[in-house]
Coordinates of C-alpha atoms in Angstrom, one line a residue:
M65 CA 71.1 86.1 66.2
T66 CA 73.0 88.5 68.6
V67 CA 71.5 88.6 72.0
V68 CA 72.1 91.9 73.9
A69 CA 72.2 91.6 77.7
P70 CA 69.8 93.9 79.7
G71 CA 71.4 97.3 80.3
A72 CA 74.0 96.7 77.6
S73 CA 72.6 99.4 75.4
A74 CA 72.7 102.0 78.2
A75 CA 76.1 100.9 79.2
R76 CA 77.6 101.3 75.8
P77 CA 77.8 105.1 75.5
Q78 CA 79.6 105.3 78.9
L79 CA 82.0 102.5 77.8
I80 CA 82.7 104.5 74.6
R81 CA 83.3 107.7 76.7
E82 CA 85.7 105.8 78.9
I83 CA 87.7 104.4 76.0
N84 CA 87.9 107.8 74.4
E85 CA 89.2 109.3 77.6
K86 CA 91.8 106.6 78.0
V87 CA 93.0 107.1 74.4
L88 CA 93.3 110.9 74.9
L89 CA 95.1 110.5 78.2
D90 CA 97.7 108.2 76.7
H91 CA 98.3 110.7 73.8
I92 CA 98.6 113.6 76.3
R93 CA 100.9 111.7 78.5
R94 CA 103.3 110.8 75.5
S95 CA 103.0 114.0 73.4
G96 CA 101.8 116.8 75.6
P97 CA 101.5 119.9 75.8
I98 CA 99.0 119.3 73.0
S99 CA 96.0 121.1 71.6
R100 CA 92.4 119.8 71.1
T101 CA 92.8 120.0 67.4
E102 CA 96.0 118.0 67.4
L103 CA 94.3 115.5 69.6
A104 CA 91.5 115.2 67.2
G105 CA 93.9 114.8 64.3
L106 CA 95.9 112.1 66.1
T107 CA 92.9 110.0 67.4
G108 CA 90.4 110.6 64.6
L109 CA 87.8 111.7 67.1
S110 CA 85.5 114.6 66.4
K111 CA 86.3 118.0 68.1
P112 CA 83.1 117.9 70.2
T113 CA 84.1 114.4 71.4
V114 CA 87.6 115.5 72.3
S115 CA 86.3 118.6 74.2
A116 CA 83.9 116.5 76.3
A117 CA 86.6 113.9 77.1
L118 CA 89.2 116.6 78.0
S119 CA 86.6 118.2 80.4
S120 CA 86.0 114.9 82.1
L121 CA 89.7 114.2 82.5
E122 CA 90.1 117.9 83.9
R123 CA 87.5 117.2 86.4
T124 CA 89.3 114.1 87.6
G125 CA 92.5 116.0 88.1
L126 CA 94.7 114.0 85.7
V127 CA 95.2 116.9 83.0
H128 CA 95.0 120.6 82.9
V129 CA 95.6 123.5 80.7
T130 CA 99.2 124.5 80.7
G131 CA 99.2 127.4 78.3
Q132 CA 98.3 128.5 74.7
R133 CA 99.8 128.1 71.3
T134 CA 100.1 131.3 69.5
G135 CA 101.7 132.5 66.3
V136 CA 99.7 130.2 64.0
P137 CA 96.5 130.9 61.9
G138 CA 93.3 131.1 63.8
P139 CA 92.6 131.7 67.5
A140 CA 95.1 130.8 70.1
A141 CA 94.8 127.0 71.1
S142 CA 94.8 125.8 74.7
L143 CA 97.4 123.2 75.3
Y144 CA 96.8 120.3 77.6
E145 CA 99.3 118.3 79.7
V146 CA 99.1 115.7 82.5
R147 CA 99.1 117.2 85.9
P148 CA 102.5 116.2 87.4
D149 CA 101.3 116.3 91.0
A150 CA 98.3 114.0 90.4
G151 CA 100.6 111.3 91.9
Y152 CA 104.1 110.4 92.8
V153 CA 106.4 107.4 92.2
L154 CA 109.1 106.0 94.5
G155 CA 112.0 104.0 93.2
L156 CA 114.4 102.1 95.5
D157 CA 117.4 100.2 94.9
V158 CA 118.5 97.8 97.6
G159 CA 122.1 96.8 97.6
R160 CA 124.6 95.1 99.8
E161 CA 126.6 98.5 100.5
F162 CA 124.1 101.1 99.4
L163 CA 120.6 102.1 99.4
R164 CA 119.4 104.5 96.7
G165 CA 116.1 106.1 96.0
A166 CA 114.2 108.8 94.3
I167 CA 110.8 110.2 93.9
S168 CA 109.4 111.4 90.6
D169 CA 106.1 113.1 89.7
L170 CA 103.7 111.7 87.1
A171 CA 105.5 113.8 84.4
G172 CA 108.6 111.8 85.2
T173 CA 110.6 114.7 86.7
V174 CA 112.7 113.6 89.6
R175 CA 111.8 115.7 92.6
A176 CA 114.2 114.1 95.2
R177 CA 117.1 111.7 95.0
L178 CA 119.3 110.1 97.7
S179 CA 122.0 107.5 98.2
V180 CA 123.1 106.2 101.7
R181 CA 125.5 103.6 102.9
T182 CA 123.8 100.9 104.5
K183 CA 124.6 100.0 108.2
A184 CA 122.1 97.1 108.4
G185 CA 123.2 93.8 109.8
D186 CA 120.1 91.9 108.9
A187 CA 117.0 92.1 106.6
M188 CA 114.7 93.8 109.0
A189 CA 117.2 96.6 109.8
R190 CA 117.6 97.1 106.0
I191 CA 113.8 97.4 105.6
Q192 CA 113.9 100.0 108.3
E193 CA 116.7 101.9 106.6
L194 CA 114.6 101.8 103.4
A195 CA 111.6 103.2 105.1
D196 CA 113.8 106.0 106.7
L197 CA 115.2 106.7 103.2
T198 CA 111.6 107.0 101.9
A199 CA 110.6 109.4 104.6
T200 CA 113.5 111.6 103.9
L201 CA 112.8 111.7 100.1
A202 CA 109.1 112.5 100.8
T203 CA 110.1 115.4 103.1
E204 CA 112.5 116.8 100.3
T205 CA 109.8 116.4 97.8
G206 CA 107.3 118.1 100.0
I207 CA 104.7 115.4 100.1
D208 CA 103.2 112.9 102.4
V209 CA 104.0 109.2 101.7
T210 CA 100.3 108.6 101.3
Q211 CA 100.6 110.6 98.0
L212 CA 102.8 107.9 96.5
T213 CA 100.9 106.1 93.9
Q214 CA 103.4 103.4 93.2
T215 CA 106.5 102.0 94.9
V216 CA 109.0 99.9 93.0
L217 CA 111.9 98.3 94.9
G218 CA 114.9 96.9 92.6
S219 CA 116.2 94.0 94.5
P220 CA 118.6 90.9 93.8
G221 CA 116.4 87.8 93.4
V222 CA 113.3 86.5 91.8
Y223 CA 109.8 86.0 93.3
D224 CA 108.8 82.3 94.0
P225 CA 105.0 82.2 94.4
R226 CA 105.2 78.7 96.0
L227 CA 107.2 80.1 98.9
D228 CA 105.9 83.6 98.7
A229 CA 109.3 84.8 99.0
L230 CA 112.2 86.1 97.1
T231 CA 114.9 83.6 96.1
L232 CA 118.3 83.8 94.5
T233 CA 119.0 86.9 96.4
G234 CA 122.8 86.7 96.2
R235 CA 124.7 88.3 99.1
L236 CA 121.9 90.0 101.0
S237 CA 121.7 88.0 104.2
G238 CA 118.2 86.9 105.1
W239 CA 116.7 88.6 102.1
D240 CA 115.2 85.2 100.9
S241 CA 113.0 84.8 104.1
P242 CA 109.3 85.0 103.7
A243 CA 109.2 87.2 106.6
T244 CA 111.3 89.8 104.6
L245 CA 108.6 90.0 101.8
A246 CA 105.9 90.2 104.4
A247 CA 107.6 93.1 106.2
L248 CA 108.1 95.0 102.9
R249 CA 104.5 94.7 102.2
D250 CA 103.7 95.9 105.6
R251 CA 105.9 98.9 105.3
F252 CA 105.2 100.0 101.7
G253 CA 101.6 98.9 101.4
T254 CA 99.6 97.5 98.3
S255 CA 101.4 99.9 95.9
L256 CA 104.6 97.9 96.4
M257 CA 106.0 96.3 93.2
I258 CA 109.4 94.3 93.4
E259 CA 111.5 94.1 90.3
N260 CA 114.8 92.3 89.8
D261 CA 117.6 94.9 90.1
V262 CA 119.3 94.0 86.7
D263 CA 115.9 93.8 85.0
A264 CA 115.2 97.3 86.4
A265 CA 118.5 98.6 84.9
A266 CA 117.5 97.0 81.6
I267 CA 114.2 99.0 81.9
A268 CA 116.3 102.2 82.5
E269 CA 118.5 101.3 79.3
R270 CA 115.3 100.9 77.3
V271 CA 113.8 104.3 78.4
H272 CA 116.9 106.4 78.8
G273 CA 120.0 104.6 77.2
H274 CA 121.2 102.6 74.2
G275 CA 118.1 100.5 74.2
R276 CA 115.8 103.3 73.0
N277 CA 114.3 102.3 69.7
V278 CA 115.8 98.8 69.9
D279 CA 113.5 95.9 69.9
S280 CA 115.7 93.2 71.2
F281 CA 118.8 93.6 73.5
A282 CA 120.5 92.1 76.5
F283 CA 121.7 94.2 79.4
V284 CA 124.6 92.3 81.0
S285 CA 125.6 93.5 84.4
V286 CA 129.0 92.5 85.7
G287 CA 130.1 93.8 89.1
T288 CA 129.5 92.7 92.7
G289 CA 127.1 90.2 91.2
I290 CA 126.3 89.1 87.8
G291 CA 123.0 89.2 85.9
M292 CA 121.1 90.0 82.8
G293 CA 118.0 91.9 81.7
L294 CA 116.6 90.6 78.5
V295 CA 114.3 92.7 76.1
L296 CA 112.6 90.8 73.3
D297 CA 110.1 92.4 70.8
G298 CA 110.2 95.5 73.0
K299 CA 109.2 93.7 76.3
L300 CA 111.2 92.7 79.3
R301 CA 111.2 89.0 79.6
H302 CA 111.1 87.2 83.0
G303 CA 110.6 83.5 81.9
S304 CA 108.2 81.0 83.3
H305 CA 109.9 80.9 86.6
G306 CA 111.3 84.5 86.8
V307 CA 114.9 83.4 86.2
A308 CA 115.3 84.6 82.7
G309 CA 118.8 86.5 82.8
E310 CA 120.1 84.7 85.9
I311 CA 123.3 84.2 83.9
G312 CA 125.3 84.0 87.1
Y313 CA 124.2 80.4 87.2
L314 CA 125.8 79.5 83.8
P315 CA 128.0 76.5 84.6
F316 CA 131.2 78.3 84.1
T317 CA 133.7 77.5 86.8
E318 CA 136.9 78.5 84.9
G319 CA 139.6 80.9 85.9
S320 CA 141.9 81.4 88.8
G321 CA 139.3 83.4 90.7
S322 CA 136.7 80.8 90.7
D323 CA 135.4 79.8 94.2
Q324 CA 133.6 76.4 94.6
R325 CA 131.7 77.6 97.6
D326 CA 130.4 80.6 95.7
A327 CA 129.6 78.5 92.7
R328 CA 127.2 76.3 94.8
K329 CA 125.6 79.4 96.3
R330 CA 125.4 81.9 93.5
G331 CA 126.3 80.0 90.3
G332 CA 129.5 79.0 88.4
F333 CA 129.7 82.1 86.3
D334 CA 129.2 84.5 89.2
A335 CA 132.0 82.6 91.2
S336 CA 134.4 82.9 88.2
A337 CA 133.8 86.5 87.0
S338 CA 132.1 88.7 89.7
A339 CA 134.2 91.4 91.3
A340 CA 135.1 89.1 94.2
A341 CA 136.5 86.7 91.7
V342 CA 138.6 89.3 90.1
V343 CA 140.1 90.2 93.4
R344 CA 140.8 86.5 94.3
A345 CA 142.4 86.0 90.8
A346 CA 144.6 89.1 91.2
R347 CA 145.7 88.2 94.6
R348 CA 146.7 84.8 93.5
A349 CA 148.7 86.0 90.6
G350 CA 150.5 88.5 92.9
V351 CA 149.1 91.9 91.9
R352 CA 149.9 94.3 94.7
G353 CA 147.1 96.3 96.4
A354 CA 144.4 94.2 94.8
S355 CA 141.7 95.0 97.4
T356 CA 139.0 95.8 94.8
A357 CA 138.3 94.9 91.3
E358 CA 138.5 98.7 90.5
K359 CA 142.1 98.6 91.7
V360 CA 143.0 95.7 89.7
F361 CA 141.6 97.4 86.5
A362 CA 143.5 100.6 87.4
A363 CA 146.7 98.6 87.8
A364 CA 146.2 97.0 84.4
A365 CA 145.6 100.5 82.9
R366 CA 148.8 101.7 84.4
G367 CA 150.8 99.0 82.6
D368 CA 151.0 96.2 85.2
A369 CA 151.2 93.1 83.0
V370 CA 150.0 90.6 85.7
A371 CA 146.9 92.8 86.3
A372 CA 146.4 93.1 82.6
A373 CA 146.4 89.3 82.3
V374 CA 143.7 89.1 85.1
V375 CA 141.6 91.6 83.2
A376 CA 142.1 89.7 79.9
E377 CA 140.9 86.5 81.6
E378 CA 137.8 88.3 82.9
A379 CA 137.0 89.7 79.5
L380 CA 137.2 86.2 78.0
L381 CA 134.9 84.8 80.6
V382 CA 132.3 87.6 79.9
A383 CA 132.7 87.2 76.2
K384 CA 131.9 83.4 76.5
A385 CA 128.8 84.3 78.5
V386 CA 127.7 86.9 75.9
C387 CA 128.4 84.4 73.2
T388 CA 126.0 82.1 74.9
V389 CA 123.2 84.6 74.9
I390 CA 123.9 85.5 71.3
T391 CA 123.5 82.0 70.1
V392 CA 120.3 81.5 72.1
V393 CA 118.3 84.8 71.5
D394 CA 120.4 86.6 68.9
P395 CA 119.8 90.1 70.2
E396 CA 120.3 93.2 68.2
L397 CA 122.3 94.8 71.0
V398 CA 124.3 93.8 74.1
V399 CA 124.9 96.5 76.7
L400 CA 127.6 95.9 79.3
G401 CA 126.7 97.5 82.8
G402 CA 128.0 97.2 86.3
G403 CA 131.2 98.4 87.8
I404 CA 133.2 95.9 85.7
G405 CA 131.1 96.0 82.7
Q406 CA 131.5 99.8 82.4
A407 CA 135.3 99.8 83.4
P408 CA 137.6 101.7 81.0
G409 CA 138.8 99.5 78.2
F410 CA 136.7 96.5 79.2
L411 CA 134.2 96.8 76.4
E412 CA 136.9 96.7 73.7
A413 CA 138.5 93.7 75.4
V414 CA 135.2 91.8 75.4
S415 CA 134.3 92.8 71.8
Q416 CA 137.6 91.6 70.7
Q417 CA 136.9 88.2 72.2
L418 CA 133.4 88.1 70.8
H419 CA 134.7 88.7 67.3
R420 CA 136.6 85.5 67.7
L421 CA 133.9 83.4 69.4
A422 CA 130.5 84.4 68.2
P423 CA 128.9 83.3 65.0
V424 CA 127.3 86.9 64.6
M425 CA 128.3 90.1 66.0
P426 CA 125.6 92.4 67.5
D427 CA 126.3 96.0 68.5
V428 CA 128.1 95.9 71.9
K429 CA 128.1 99.1 74.0
A430 CA 128.8 100.1 77.5
S431 CA 126.0 101.6 79.5
V432 CA 126.3 105.3 80.3
L433 CA 123.6 105.3 82.9
G434 CA 125.8 104.8 85.9
R435 CA 124.9 103.9 89.5
E436 CA 121.5 105.3 89.4
S437 CA 120.3 102.9 86.6
V438 CA 118.3 100.6 88.8
V439 CA 116.4 103.6 90.4
A440 CA 115.8 105.0 87.0
G441 CA 114.3 101.7 85.8
C442 CA 112.2 101.4 89.1
L443 CA 110.9 105.0 88.5
A444 CA 110.1 104.1 84.7
A445 CA 108.3 100.8 85.7
G446 CA 106.5 102.7 88.5
L447 CA 105.2 105.4 86.1
D448 CA 103.9 102.9 83.7
R449 CA 102.1 101.0 86.6
S450 CA 100.7 104.3 87.9
W451 CA 99.3 105.4 84.7
Q452 CA 97.7 102.0 84.2
T453 CA 96.0 102.5 87.6
L454 CA 95.0 106.0 87.0
V455 CA 93.7 105.3 83.5
G456 CA 91.7 102.4 84.9
R457 CA 90.0 104.8 87.2
V458 CA 88.9 107.0 84.3
G459 CA 85.0 106.8 84.0
T460 CA 84.7 105.7 87.6
Q461 CA 85.1 109.3 88.9
G462 CA 83.3 112.4 88.1

């Protein structure tokens, strides 16, 4: 026998209305502008039910009529879409040299974008710069910061709940202090979400890049630091302790650019294959003007045989790491990102080594998203979170 709790019968119609509104809102977000008839066909709901739900969503300010569809049999049909100004998302990328940020509306249109070189000497100064960057972006967008429905910060490191702090933060001095996380929360409020920067770039790759319509791929970033974002079965994977993708800690200490102090701090593979390691290897080999990894790659492209040997060694190290990923998770696609990962000719060099090393060969591509990939991923994650929050409010308003 089924026992119905008191009030359950009265609550059931309201619950059904809320579910219908959430379903319609999701379809409008993904497929709008869209008509009532099209929504009825997509959802299987009756036209009167669709009309009632749309009226409720209009009252809450989440959707509006954006025009009419003409030129088809029958009367002109009103078209519905989400109200872009129902909320705004802030995406921030905190790096050692640059801070980048952007604000988008709920339709995903970027309203303002800015990149500044950081002058901060410590974590608190860097947080102040992030706050200043946010204020500038809000002014350019023409909104108040209170209108931000979600803030997502792309940062090196992973969250450790035992310490209530970020750990494995690489080269950002003081960023792993509990005081840093507390100050970030104080500055950006309850809407703050922190995502690993490489994971954020992987999200951007899934939404805007080669990862679209690919269920499993690895985004491998090689540059100032080394990391990986792993998407399996269409979902970003963080692992039990948040360290899925921290391939900088693979125990590779090979190559003339390896630094044992870096290996202890940031992992063996990072010490052997990051941009700093490439510079160290080039200098030891006698490459002239090897002040940055970019200059080493440029020298190799000009025909400098010594620089080319350094680049070849780097490609072998990265191929070994990618081969390890292939044998563990067997992704359909591997995307190379970061300053080194996207360097001209590097994709071909890594692929050549992989053909020799790997038991199977996935598609391997270089990312085309550039330096704004972390911000783009933060915005995408923030939009999803914003819509989850707004959809959760459906039925509690109006």
